[in-house]
Amino acid sequence: MANSVPLLVSCLLVIISVSLAQTSFRPRGLVLPVRKDASTQQYVTAIDQRTPLVRVNLVVHLGGQYLWVDCDNNYSSSTYRPARCRSAQCSLAGATGCGDCFNGPRPGCNNNTCGLTPDNPFIRTATGGELAEDAVSVRSTDGSNPGRTVTVPRFLFVCAPTLLIQGLAGSATGLAGLGRARVGMPSLFSAAFSFRRKFAICLSGSTRSDGVILFGDSPYNFIRVPAPLDAGASLAYTPLFVNPVSTAGAYSQGEASTEYFIRIRSVRVNNSPVAVNATLLDIDAEGNGGAKISTVNQYTLLETSIYRAVVDAFSRATTGIRRAPAVAPFEVCYESGSVGSTRVGPGVPNIDLVLQGEGAVWTWTGSNSMVYVNDDVLCLAVVDGGANPRTAVVIGGHQIEDNLLQFDLAASRLGFSNTLLGRQTTCANFNFTSIA
Ligand SMILES: *[C@@H]1O[C@H](CO)[C@@H](O)[C@H](O)[C@H]1NC(C)=O
Ligand SMILES: *[C@@H]1O[C@H](CO)[C@@H](O)[C@H](O)[C@H]1NC(C)=O
Ligand SMILES: *[C@@H]1O[C@H](CO)[C@@H](O)[C@H](O)[C@H]1NC(C)=O
Ligand SMILES: *[C@@H]1O[C@H](CO)[C@@H](O)[C@H](O)[C@H]1NC(C)=O
């Protein structure tokens, strides 16, 4: 019995020094791996959450409002705290309502809490959920490798019912919302560790190797021979626009969209301008039109008249290549044997998005414009988005793979690298060897 006192004291000292070490270490950035799921084509990342920590797989929703996870199934944590009505957390999240829950208490079901309406854009469903906080642990990074693990003891998220995870990649139990909301994951991580409100994504098209999300500023180094490439060092920039009308599945009046909109000034195919209705490229007062970047759509959606113009121009520019019958949802397809191969993908004419800003031309080479539907056929990877879509141009996952995109929330601008294949590396080349 007498011996237990010194032991207790030394345990306390260890605990104190560990927590001191954690608070005095301030990461310059954070890193999450992202893997494309083979069956759904969704991009899946993972965080460690709760006490004790549980690995939670999450589908990446670039413009998503916040992190939400399924709390109905097996959520157990000693550090779960619901956000109380009228608390600072509720107002940060813009959650004005107050609610009670009658079959609790348990995570996701407590009295005197504020709620939000998490949505799953893959199945176009939104539902009620409880705003809450719990511990989240992620790896820090110096921009080259993962370093030591850091913890945010009270990371805001929304607890959703199990029905909301329908349609998500098999292992995923929630969405990683990287949108521009104050409770979006980029803003929360920046606030927790006092780094600039910037993050970068670099998605790999491979289902067997990881792309990366990097919170914080560059460098964003990718392995390359003979020397690594800092893909954040030579970006082109274009302003990000706020769509004043929410694009979420459920929202209250006056709520702006948390998605990332950019302004396309014109489109070129094979260096020639394509005639498109410029009115559609601007966001109108009702929030219609404009262009956004989304990881919800695998392939870029173009409003019908823009689609027609781009597809016809591309078709005319490729008369020398043997066509193959259309493979839905694509219209323009080619025999792969008739298409040359280059370092930047199938040898086809480039498609340029001329964006607002000096030198802001986003070029899609074959690797981003074309998709192999089987070994023998490849198609122009854009889809008709219909005659009156909410957003005229939705730039999808396939078109951003192997491009590094940096979102600077403070400066409201997008930095983009264009394809890294042209610089002898890929988004699958972040060095995940830990240096902790
Ligand atoms: C429940 O969570 C624990 C870890 O907290 C895990 O070991 C177990 O496999 C989970 N069970 C189910 C059915 O998901
Ligand atoms: C919430 O309050 C109601 C009474 O208003 C009570 O019946 C219920 O058990 C409480 N639920 C929880 C989760 O505490
Ligand atoms: C361009 O698009 C706008 C918005 O849909 C529409 O009102 C207008 O008629 C279109 N202009 C032409 C020339 O098609
Ligand atoms: C990855 O990082 C580790 C740790 O810094 C280093 O030893 C290794 O050489 C790197 N791998 C490559 C392929 O550069």
Coordinates of C-alpha atoms and ligand atoms in Angstrom, one line a residue:
M1 CA 0.0 0.0 0.0
A2 CA 2.8 2.4 0.9
N3 CA 4.4 1.9 -2.5
S4 CA 1.4 3.0 -4.4
V5 CA 1.8 6.6 -3.5
P6 CA 5.1 7.3 -5.3
L7 CA 3.8 5.3 -8.2
L8 CA 0.7 7.4 -8.4
V9 CA 2.8 10.6 -8.2
S10 CA 5.1 9.4 -11.0
C11 CA 2.1 8.5 -13.1
L12 CA 0.7 12.0 -12.6
L13 CA 4.1 13.5 -13.6
V14 CA 4.1 11.4 -16.8
I15 CA 0.5 12.5 -17.6
I16 CA 1.4 16.1 -17.0
S17 CA 4.5 16.0 -19.1
V18 CA 2.7 14.2 -21.9
S19 CA 0.0 16.9 -22.0
L20 CA 2.6 19.6 -21.9
A21 CA 4.4 18.1 -24.8
Q22 CA 1.2 17.9 -26.8
T23 CA 0.3 21.5 -26.2
S24 CA 3.8 22.9 -26.8
F25 CA 4.1 21.0 -30.2
R26 CA 2.4 23.0 -32.8
P27 CA 2.1 21.3 -36.1
R28 CA 2.6 23.3 -39.3
G29 CA 0.2 21.1 -41.1
L30 CA -1.8 17.9 -41.0
V31 CA -2.1 15.1 -43.4
L32 CA -4.8 12.6 -44.3
P33 CA -4.5 9.8 -46.9
V34 CA -7.3 9.4 -49.4
R35 CA -8.1 6.2 -51.4
K36 CA -10.4 5.9 -54.3
D37 CA -12.9 3.2 -53.6
A38 CA -13.1 0.7 -56.5
S39 CA -16.8 0.0 -56.5
T40 CA -18.3 3.4 -55.8
Q41 CA -15.4 5.6 -57.2
Q42 CA -15.8 7.7 -54.1
Y43 CA -12.7 9.1 -52.3
V44 CA -12.3 7.7 -48.8
T45 CA -10.2 9.1 -46.0
A46 CA -9.9 8.2 -42.3
I47 CA -9.5 9.9 -39.0
D48 CA -9.2 8.6 -35.4
Q49 CA -12.0 9.8 -33.2
R50 CA -13.4 9.2 -29.7
T51 CA -11.9 7.9 -26.4
P52 CA -10.7 5.3 -26.8
L53 CA -9.8 6.1 -30.4
V54 CA -11.7 4.4 -33.2
R55 CA -10.7 4.6 -36.8
V56 CA -13.5 6.2 -38.8
N57 CA -13.6 5.9 -42.6
L58 CA -15.2 8.9 -44.3
V59 CA -16.1 9.8 -47.8
V60 CA -14.5 13.1 -48.9
H61 CA -17.1 15.8 -49.7
L62 CA -15.0 18.8 -50.9
G63 CA -17.8 21.3 -50.5
G64 CA -19.4 19.6 -47.5
Q65 CA -20.4 21.7 -44.6
Y66 CA -18.8 19.7 -41.8
L67 CA -17.8 16.3 -40.5
W68 CA -20.7 14.0 -39.8
V69 CA -20.6 10.4 -38.7
D70 CA -23.1 7.7 -37.9
C71 CA -23.6 7.7 -34.1
D72 CA -26.4 5.2 -33.9
N73 CA -24.3 2.2 -34.5
N74 CA -21.7 1.3 -31.9
Y75 CA -20.7 4.9 -30.9
S76 CA -19.0 4.8 -27.6
S77 CA -16.7 7.4 -26.2
S78 CA -16.0 8.9 -22.8
T79 CA -15.3 12.3 -24.3
Y80 CA -18.5 12.8 -26.4
R81 CA -20.2 16.1 -25.5
P82 CA -23.4 17.3 -27.2
A83 CA -23.5 21.0 -27.9
R84 CA -25.9 22.6 -25.5
C85 CA -28.6 24.9 -26.8
R86 CA -27.5 28.5 -27.4
S87 CA -23.8 27.6 -26.7
A88 CA -20.9 29.2 -28.6
Q89 CA -20.7 25.9 -30.6
C90 CA -24.3 26.2 -31.8
S91 CA -23.8 29.7 -32.9
L92 CA -20.5 28.9 -34.7
A93 CA -22.4 26.2 -36.6
G94 CA -25.4 28.5 -37.3
A95 CA -27.7 26.1 -35.4
T96 CA -30.5 28.1 -33.9
G97 CA -32.9 25.4 -32.9
C98 CA -33.1 23.6 -29.6
G99 CA -34.2 20.0 -29.2
D100 CA -34.9 17.2 -26.8
C101 CA -34.6 13.5 -27.6
F102 CA -36.7 10.9 -25.9
N103 CA -34.9 7.6 -26.3
G104 CA -31.6 8.7 -24.9
P105 CA -29.4 9.8 -23.5
R106 CA -26.7 8.5 -25.8
P107 CA -24.5 10.0 -28.5
G108 CA -26.8 11.6 -31.0
C109 CA -29.8 11.7 -28.6
N110 CA -29.6 14.2 -25.7
N111 CA -31.8 16.9 -24.3
N112 CA -31.2 20.6 -24.6
T113 CA -29.0 20.3 -27.7
C114 CA -28.9 22.1 -31.0
G115 CA -29.3 20.3 -34.2
L116 CA -28.2 20.6 -37.9
T117 CA -29.3 18.8 -41.0
P118 CA -26.4 16.7 -42.3
D119 CA -26.8 15.6 -45.9
N120 CA -25.6 12.8 -48.0
P121 CA -25.4 14.2 -51.6
F122 CA -24.7 10.7 -53.0
I123 CA -28.3 9.6 -52.2
R124 CA -29.7 13.2 -52.0
T125 CA -30.9 12.7 -48.5
A126 CA -30.7 15.1 -45.5
T127 CA -31.9 14.4 -42.0
G128 CA -31.7 15.8 -38.5
G129 CA -28.5 15.3 -36.4
E130 CA -27.1 16.4 -33.1
L131 CA -24.1 18.9 -33.0
A132 CA -21.4 17.5 -30.8
E133 CA -17.8 17.5 -29.9
D134 CA -15.3 14.6 -29.5
A135 CA -11.6 14.0 -29.6
V136 CA -10.0 13.7 -33.1
S137 CA -6.5 12.6 -33.7
V138 CA -4.6 13.0 -37.0
R139 CA -1.0 13.0 -38.2
S140 CA 0.9 16.2 -38.4
T141 CA 3.2 16.9 -41.3
D142 CA 6.1 19.1 -42.3
G143 CA 4.8 18.9 -45.9
S144 CA 7.0 15.9 -46.8
N145 CA 6.1 13.0 -44.5
P146 CA 3.6 12.3 -41.7
G147 CA 5.0 13.3 -38.3
R148 CA 3.7 12.8 -34.8
T149 CA 0.0 12.4 -34.1
V150 CA -1.8 15.4 -32.7
T151 CA -5.2 15.6 -31.0
V152 CA -8.0 18.1 -31.0
P153 CA -9.8 17.2 -27.8
R154 CA -13.1 18.8 -28.8
F155 CA -13.6 18.7 -32.5
L156 CA -17.1 19.8 -33.7
F157 CA -19.1 17.4 -35.8
V158 CA -22.6 16.2 -36.3
C159 CA -24.0 12.9 -35.2
A160 CA -26.3 11.4 -37.8
P161 CA -28.5 8.4 -37.9
T162 CA -27.4 5.2 -39.7
L163 CA -29.8 5.7 -42.6
L164 CA -27.7 8.6 -43.8
I165 CA -24.7 6.4 -44.6
Q166 CA -26.5 4.5 -47.4
G167 CA -24.8 4.9 -50.7
L168 CA -21.4 5.5 -49.2
A169 CA -18.3 3.3 -49.9
G170 CA -18.5 0.1 -47.9
S171 CA -16.3 1.0 -45.0
A172 CA -17.4 4.6 -44.6
T173 CA -19.6 5.8 -41.8
G174 CA -19.7 9.5 -42.5
L175 CA -18.6 12.4 -44.6
A176 CA -15.5 14.5 -44.3
G177 CA -16.9 18.0 -45.1
L178 CA -14.1 20.2 -46.4
G179 CA -16.3 23.1 -47.3
R180 CA -15.8 26.8 -46.4
A181 CA -18.1 26.8 -43.4
R182 CA -16.7 27.9 -40.1
V183 CA -17.4 24.4 -38.8
G184 CA -15.9 22.8 -41.9
M185 CA -12.9 20.6 -41.2
P186 CA -10.3 23.0 -42.7
S187 CA -11.5 25.9 -40.5
L188 CA -11.6 23.8 -37.4
F189 CA -8.1 22.4 -37.9
S190 CA -6.7 25.8 -38.6
A191 CA -8.3 27.2 -35.5
A192 CA -7.1 24.3 -33.3
F193 CA -3.5 24.7 -34.4
S194 CA -3.4 28.4 -35.4
F195 CA -2.3 27.8 -39.0
R196 CA -3.5 29.6 -42.1
R197 CA -6.9 28.6 -43.3
K198 CA -5.6 26.8 -46.3
F199 CA -5.7 23.2 -47.4
A200 CA -4.8 21.2 -50.5
I201 CA -6.2 18.1 -52.0
C202 CA -4.4 15.8 -54.5
L203 CA -6.5 12.9 -55.5
S204 CA -5.1 9.8 -57.1
G205 CA -7.1 7.9 -59.8
S206 CA -5.6 4.7 -58.6
T207 CA -7.7 2.5 -56.3
R208 CA -4.5 0.9 -55.0
S209 CA -2.5 3.9 -53.8
D210 CA -3.2 6.9 -51.7
G211 CA -3.7 10.5 -52.7
V212 CA -3.5 13.1 -50.0
I213 CA -5.3 16.0 -48.2
L214 CA -2.9 18.5 -46.6
F215 CA -4.2 21.0 -44.1
G216 CA -2.1 24.1 -43.7
D217 CA 0.3 25.9 -46.1
S218 CA 2.8 24.5 -48.5
P219 CA 5.3 22.9 -49.1
Y220 CA 3.4 20.0 -50.4
N221 CA 6.2 17.7 -51.4
F222 CA 5.8 14.7 -53.7
I223 CA 8.4 12.1 -54.4
R224 CA 10.1 12.5 -57.7
V225 CA 13.4 11.6 -59.2
P226 CA 15.9 13.1 -58.8
A227 CA 14.4 15.6 -56.3
P228 CA 10.9 15.9 -54.7
L229 CA 8.5 18.3 -56.3
D230 CA 6.8 21.0 -54.1
A231 CA 3.5 21.0 -55.9
G232 CA 2.5 24.1 -53.9
A233 CA 5.4 26.2 -55.2
S234 CA 4.2 27.1 -58.7
L235 CA 0.4 27.3 -58.7
A236 CA -1.9 29.4 -60.9
Y237 CA -4.6 31.3 -58.9
T238 CA -8.2 32.1 -59.5
P239 CA -10.7 33.7 -57.1
L240 CA -13.2 31.5 -55.2
F241 CA -16.8 32.7 -55.3
V242 CA -19.5 32.4 -52.7
N243 CA -22.8 31.2 -54.0
P244 CA -25.3 33.1 -51.9
V245 CA -27.8 30.3 -52.0
S246 CA -26.9 27.0 -50.2
T247 CA -26.4 24.0 -52.4
A248 CA -26.8 21.6 -49.5
G249 CA -29.7 19.1 -49.3
A250 CA -31.4 21.1 -46.6
Y251 CA -30.8 24.6 -45.5
S252 CA -32.4 27.7 -44.0
Q253 CA -33.2 30.8 -46.0
G254 CA -30.3 33.2 -46.4
E255 CA -27.7 30.4 -46.0
A256 CA -24.8 30.6 -48.5
S257 CA -23.3 27.5 -50.1
T258 CA -20.2 26.0 -48.5
E259 CA -19.1 24.7 -51.9
Y260 CA -16.2 26.0 -53.9
F261 CA -17.2 28.0 -57.0
I262 CA -14.9 29.4 -59.6
R263 CA -15.5 31.6 -62.6
I264 CA -14.9 30.1 -66.0
R265 CA -14.5 32.9 -68.6
S266 CA -14.2 30.7 -71.6
V267 CA -13.5 27.2 -72.8
R268 CA -11.1 26.2 -75.5
V269 CA -10.7 22.9 -77.3
N270 CA -7.4 22.3 -79.1
N271 CA -6.6 26.0 -78.5
S272 CA -9.8 27.2 -80.3
P273 CA -12.5 29.0 -78.3
V274 CA -15.8 27.2 -77.9
A275 CA -18.9 29.3 -78.1
V276 CA -20.8 29.0 -74.8
N277 CA -23.5 31.0 -73.3
A278 CA -21.6 33.3 -70.9
T279 CA -24.7 34.0 -68.8
L280 CA -24.7 30.4 -67.6
L281 CA -21.1 30.8 -66.3
D282 CA -22.1 33.4 -63.7
I283 CA -24.0 32.7 -60.5
D284 CA -27.3 34.6 -60.6
A285 CA -29.2 36.1 -57.7
E286 CA -31.1 32.8 -57.1
G287 CA -27.8 31.0 -56.9
N288 CA -28.2 29.3 -60.3
G289 CA -25.4 28.9 -62.8
G290 CA -21.7 29.2 -62.3
A291 CA -19.1 26.5 -61.9
K292 CA -18.1 24.4 -58.8
I293 CA -15.6 21.7 -58.0
S294 CA -17.1 18.6 -56.5
T295 CA -15.9 15.2 -55.3
V296 CA -19.5 14.0 -55.3
N297 CA -19.6 13.7 -59.1
Q298 CA -17.1 11.4 -60.7
Y299 CA -17.2 13.1 -64.1
T300 CA -17.7 16.7 -65.0
L301 CA -21.3 17.7 -65.7
L302 CA -22.0 20.4 -68.2
E303 CA -25.3 22.2 -68.8
T304 CA -26.7 20.8 -72.1
S305 CA -25.8 23.7 -74.4
I306 CA -22.3 23.9 -73.0
Y307 CA -22.0 20.1 -73.2
R308 CA -23.1 20.1 -76.9
A309 CA -20.6 22.9 -77.8
V310 CA -17.7 21.2 -76.0
V311 CA -18.4 17.7 -77.2
D312 CA -18.9 18.8 -80.8
A313 CA -15.7 20.8 -80.8
F314 CA -13.8 17.9 -79.3
S315 CA -15.3 15.6 -81.9
R316 CA -14.3 17.9 -84.7
A317 CA -10.8 18.2 -83.3
T318 CA -10.3 14.4 -83.3
T319 CA -11.5 13.4 -86.8
G320 CA -8.2 11.6 -87.3
I321 CA -8.9 9.1 -84.4
R322 CA -11.1 6.0 -85.0
R323 CA -14.4 6.4 -83.2
A324 CA -16.0 3.6 -81.2
P325 CA -19.8 3.3 -80.4
A326 CA -20.9 5.5 -77.5
V327 CA -20.7 3.9 -74.0
A328 CA -23.3 5.6 -71.7
P329 CA -23.1 8.0 -70.0
F330 CA -20.4 9.1 -72.5
E331 CA -21.1 10.1 -76.1
V332 CA -17.7 10.5 -77.8
C333 CA -15.6 7.3 -77.6
Y334 CA -12.5 6.1 -79.5
E335 CA -10.8 2.8 -80.2
S336 CA -7.9 2.9 -77.8
G337 CA -5.5 1.4 -80.4
S338 CA -6.0 4.5 -82.5
V339 CA -5.0 6.9 -79.7
G340 CA -1.4 7.6 -79.0
S341 CA -0.1 7.6 -75.5
T342 CA 1.8 10.4 -73.8
R343 CA 3.2 11.3 -70.5
V344 CA 0.1 13.3 -69.7
G345 CA -2.4 10.5 -70.8
P346 CA -4.0 9.6 -74.1
G347 CA -2.8 11.8 -76.9
V348 CA -5.9 13.9 -77.6
P349 CA -6.4 17.7 -77.9
N350 CA -6.3 19.7 -74.7
I351 CA -9.4 21.2 -73.1
D352 CA -8.7 24.5 -71.4
L353 CA -10.8 26.2 -68.9
V354 CA -9.9 29.9 -69.0
L355 CA -10.6 31.1 -65.5
Q356 CA -10.7 34.5 -64.0
G357 CA -7.2 35.8 -63.2
E358 CA -3.9 36.4 -64.8
G359 CA -2.6 33.2 -66.4
A360 CA -5.3 31.1 -64.8
V361 CA -5.8 28.5 -67.4
W362 CA -6.7 25.1 -66.2
T363 CA -5.7 22.6 -68.9
W364 CA -7.1 19.1 -69.1
T365 CA -4.8 16.8 -70.9
G366 CA -5.8 13.2 -71.9
S367 CA -5.4 11.9 -68.4
N368 CA -8.1 14.2 -67.1
S369 CA -10.3 14.5 -70.2
M370 CA -10.5 10.8 -71.2
V371 CA -11.5 7.6 -69.3
Y372 CA -11.0 4.0 -70.3
V373 CA -14.4 2.3 -70.2
N374 CA -12.6 -1.0 -71.1
D375 CA -9.3 -2.1 -72.6
D376 CA -10.4 -1.3 -76.1
V377 CA -12.4 1.9 -75.7
L378 CA -11.8 5.3 -74.2
C379 CA -14.3 8.1 -74.0
L380 CA -14.4 11.9 -73.4
A381 CA -15.2 11.9 -69.7
V382 CA -17.9 14.6 -69.5
V383 CA -21.6 14.1 -69.0
D384 CA -24.7 16.1 -70.0
G385 CA -26.0 17.8 -66.9
G386 CA -29.4 18.6 -68.4
A387 CA -31.0 21.8 -69.6
N388 CA -31.6 23.6 -66.4
P389 CA -29.2 22.4 -63.8
R390 CA -28.7 24.3 -60.5
T391 CA -25.0 24.7 -61.4
A392 CA -23.9 25.0 -65.0
V393 CA -20.5 23.3 -64.7
V394 CA -19.7 20.7 -62.0
I395 CA -16.1 19.8 -62.2
G396 CA -15.9 16.2 -61.1
G397 CA -13.4 13.9 -59.4
H398 CA -11.9 12.5 -62.6
Q399 CA -10.9 15.9 -63.8
I400 CA -9.1 16.9 -60.6
E401 CA -7.1 13.7 -60.2
D402 CA -3.3 14.2 -60.2
N403 CA -3.9 17.9 -60.0
L404 CA -3.0 19.6 -56.7
L405 CA -5.7 22.1 -55.7
Q406 CA -5.1 24.5 -52.8
F407 CA -8.0 26.2 -51.2
D408 CA -7.1 29.4 -49.4
L409 CA -10.2 30.3 -47.4
A410 CA -8.8 33.5 -45.9
A411 CA -7.8 34.9 -49.3
S412 CA -10.7 33.3 -51.1
R413 CA -8.7 31.9 -53.9
L414 CA -7.9 28.6 -55.5
G415 CA -4.4 27.6 -56.4
F416 CA -4.1 24.8 -59.0
S417 CA -1.1 23.0 -60.3
N418 CA -2.4 21.5 -63.6
T419 CA -1.5 17.9 -64.1
L420 CA 1.4 16.7 -62.1
L421 CA 2.0 14.0 -64.7
G422 CA 3.7 16.7 -66.8
R423 CA 6.1 17.2 -63.9
Q424 CA 7.1 13.5 -63.5
T425 CA 5.1 12.8 -60.4
T426 CA 1.5 12.0 -59.3
C427 CA -0.8 12.5 -56.4
A428 CA 0.0 9.0 -55.3
N429 CA 3.5 10.1 -54.6
F430 CA 3.2 11.7 -51.2
N431 CA 5.7 10.0 -48.9
F432 CA 3.6 8.3 -46.2
T433 CA 6.7 7.0 -44.4
S434 CA 6.3 8.4 -40.9
I435 CA 9.1 10.5 -39.4
A436 CA 7.5 10.7 -36.0
Ligands
LIG1 C1 -17.8 -1.6 -32.1 O1 -16.6 -0.8 -31.8 C2 -15.5 -1.5 -31.3 C3 -14.4 -0.5 -31.0 O2 -15.0 0.6 -30.2 C4 -15.0 -2.5 -32.3 O3 -14.0 -3.2 -31.8 C5 -16.2 -3.4 -32.7 O4 -15.8 -4.2 -33.8 C6 -17.4 -2.6 -33.2 N1 -18.5 -3.4 -33.5 C7 -19.2 -3.3 -34.6 C8 -20.4 -4.2 -34.8 O5 -19.0 -2.4 -35.4
LIG2 C1 -35.5 14.6 -22.1 O1 -36.5 15.2 -21.3 C2 -37.7 14.5 -21.2 C3 -38.7 15.3 -20.4 O2 -38.9 16.6 -21.1 C4 -37.5 13.2 -20.6 O3 -38.7 12.4 -20.6 C5 -36.5 12.4 -21.4 O4 -36.2 11.2 -20.7 C6 -35.2 13.2 -21.5 N1 -34.3 12.5 -22.4 C7 -33.0 12.5 -22.2 C8 -32.2 11.9 -23.2 O5 -32.4 12.9 -21.1
LIG3 C1 -28.2 32.0 -72.1 O1 -28.6 31.4 -70.8 C2 -29.5 32.2 -70.2 C3 -29.8 31.6 -68.8 O2 -30.2 30.3 -68.9 C4 -30.8 32.3 -71.0 O3 -31.7 33.1 -70.3 C5 -30.5 32.9 -72.4 O4 -31.6 32.9 -73.2 C6 -29.3 32.1 -73.0 N1 -28.9 32.8 -74.2 C7 -28.8 32.2 -75.4 C8 -28.3 33.1 -76.5 O5 -29.1 31.0 -75.6
LIG4 C1 10.3 8.7 -47.7 O1 10.7 9.4 -46.5 C2 11.6 8.6 -45.7 C3 11.8 9.4 -44.4 O2 12.2 10.7 -44.6 C4 12.9 8.5 -46.5 O3 13.8 7.8 -45.7 C5 12.6 7.8 -47.8 O4 13.8 7.8 -48.6 C6 11.5 8.6 -48.6 N1 11.2 7.8 -49.8 C7 11.4 8.2 -51.0 C8 11.1 7.2 -52.1 O5 11.9 9.3 -51.2

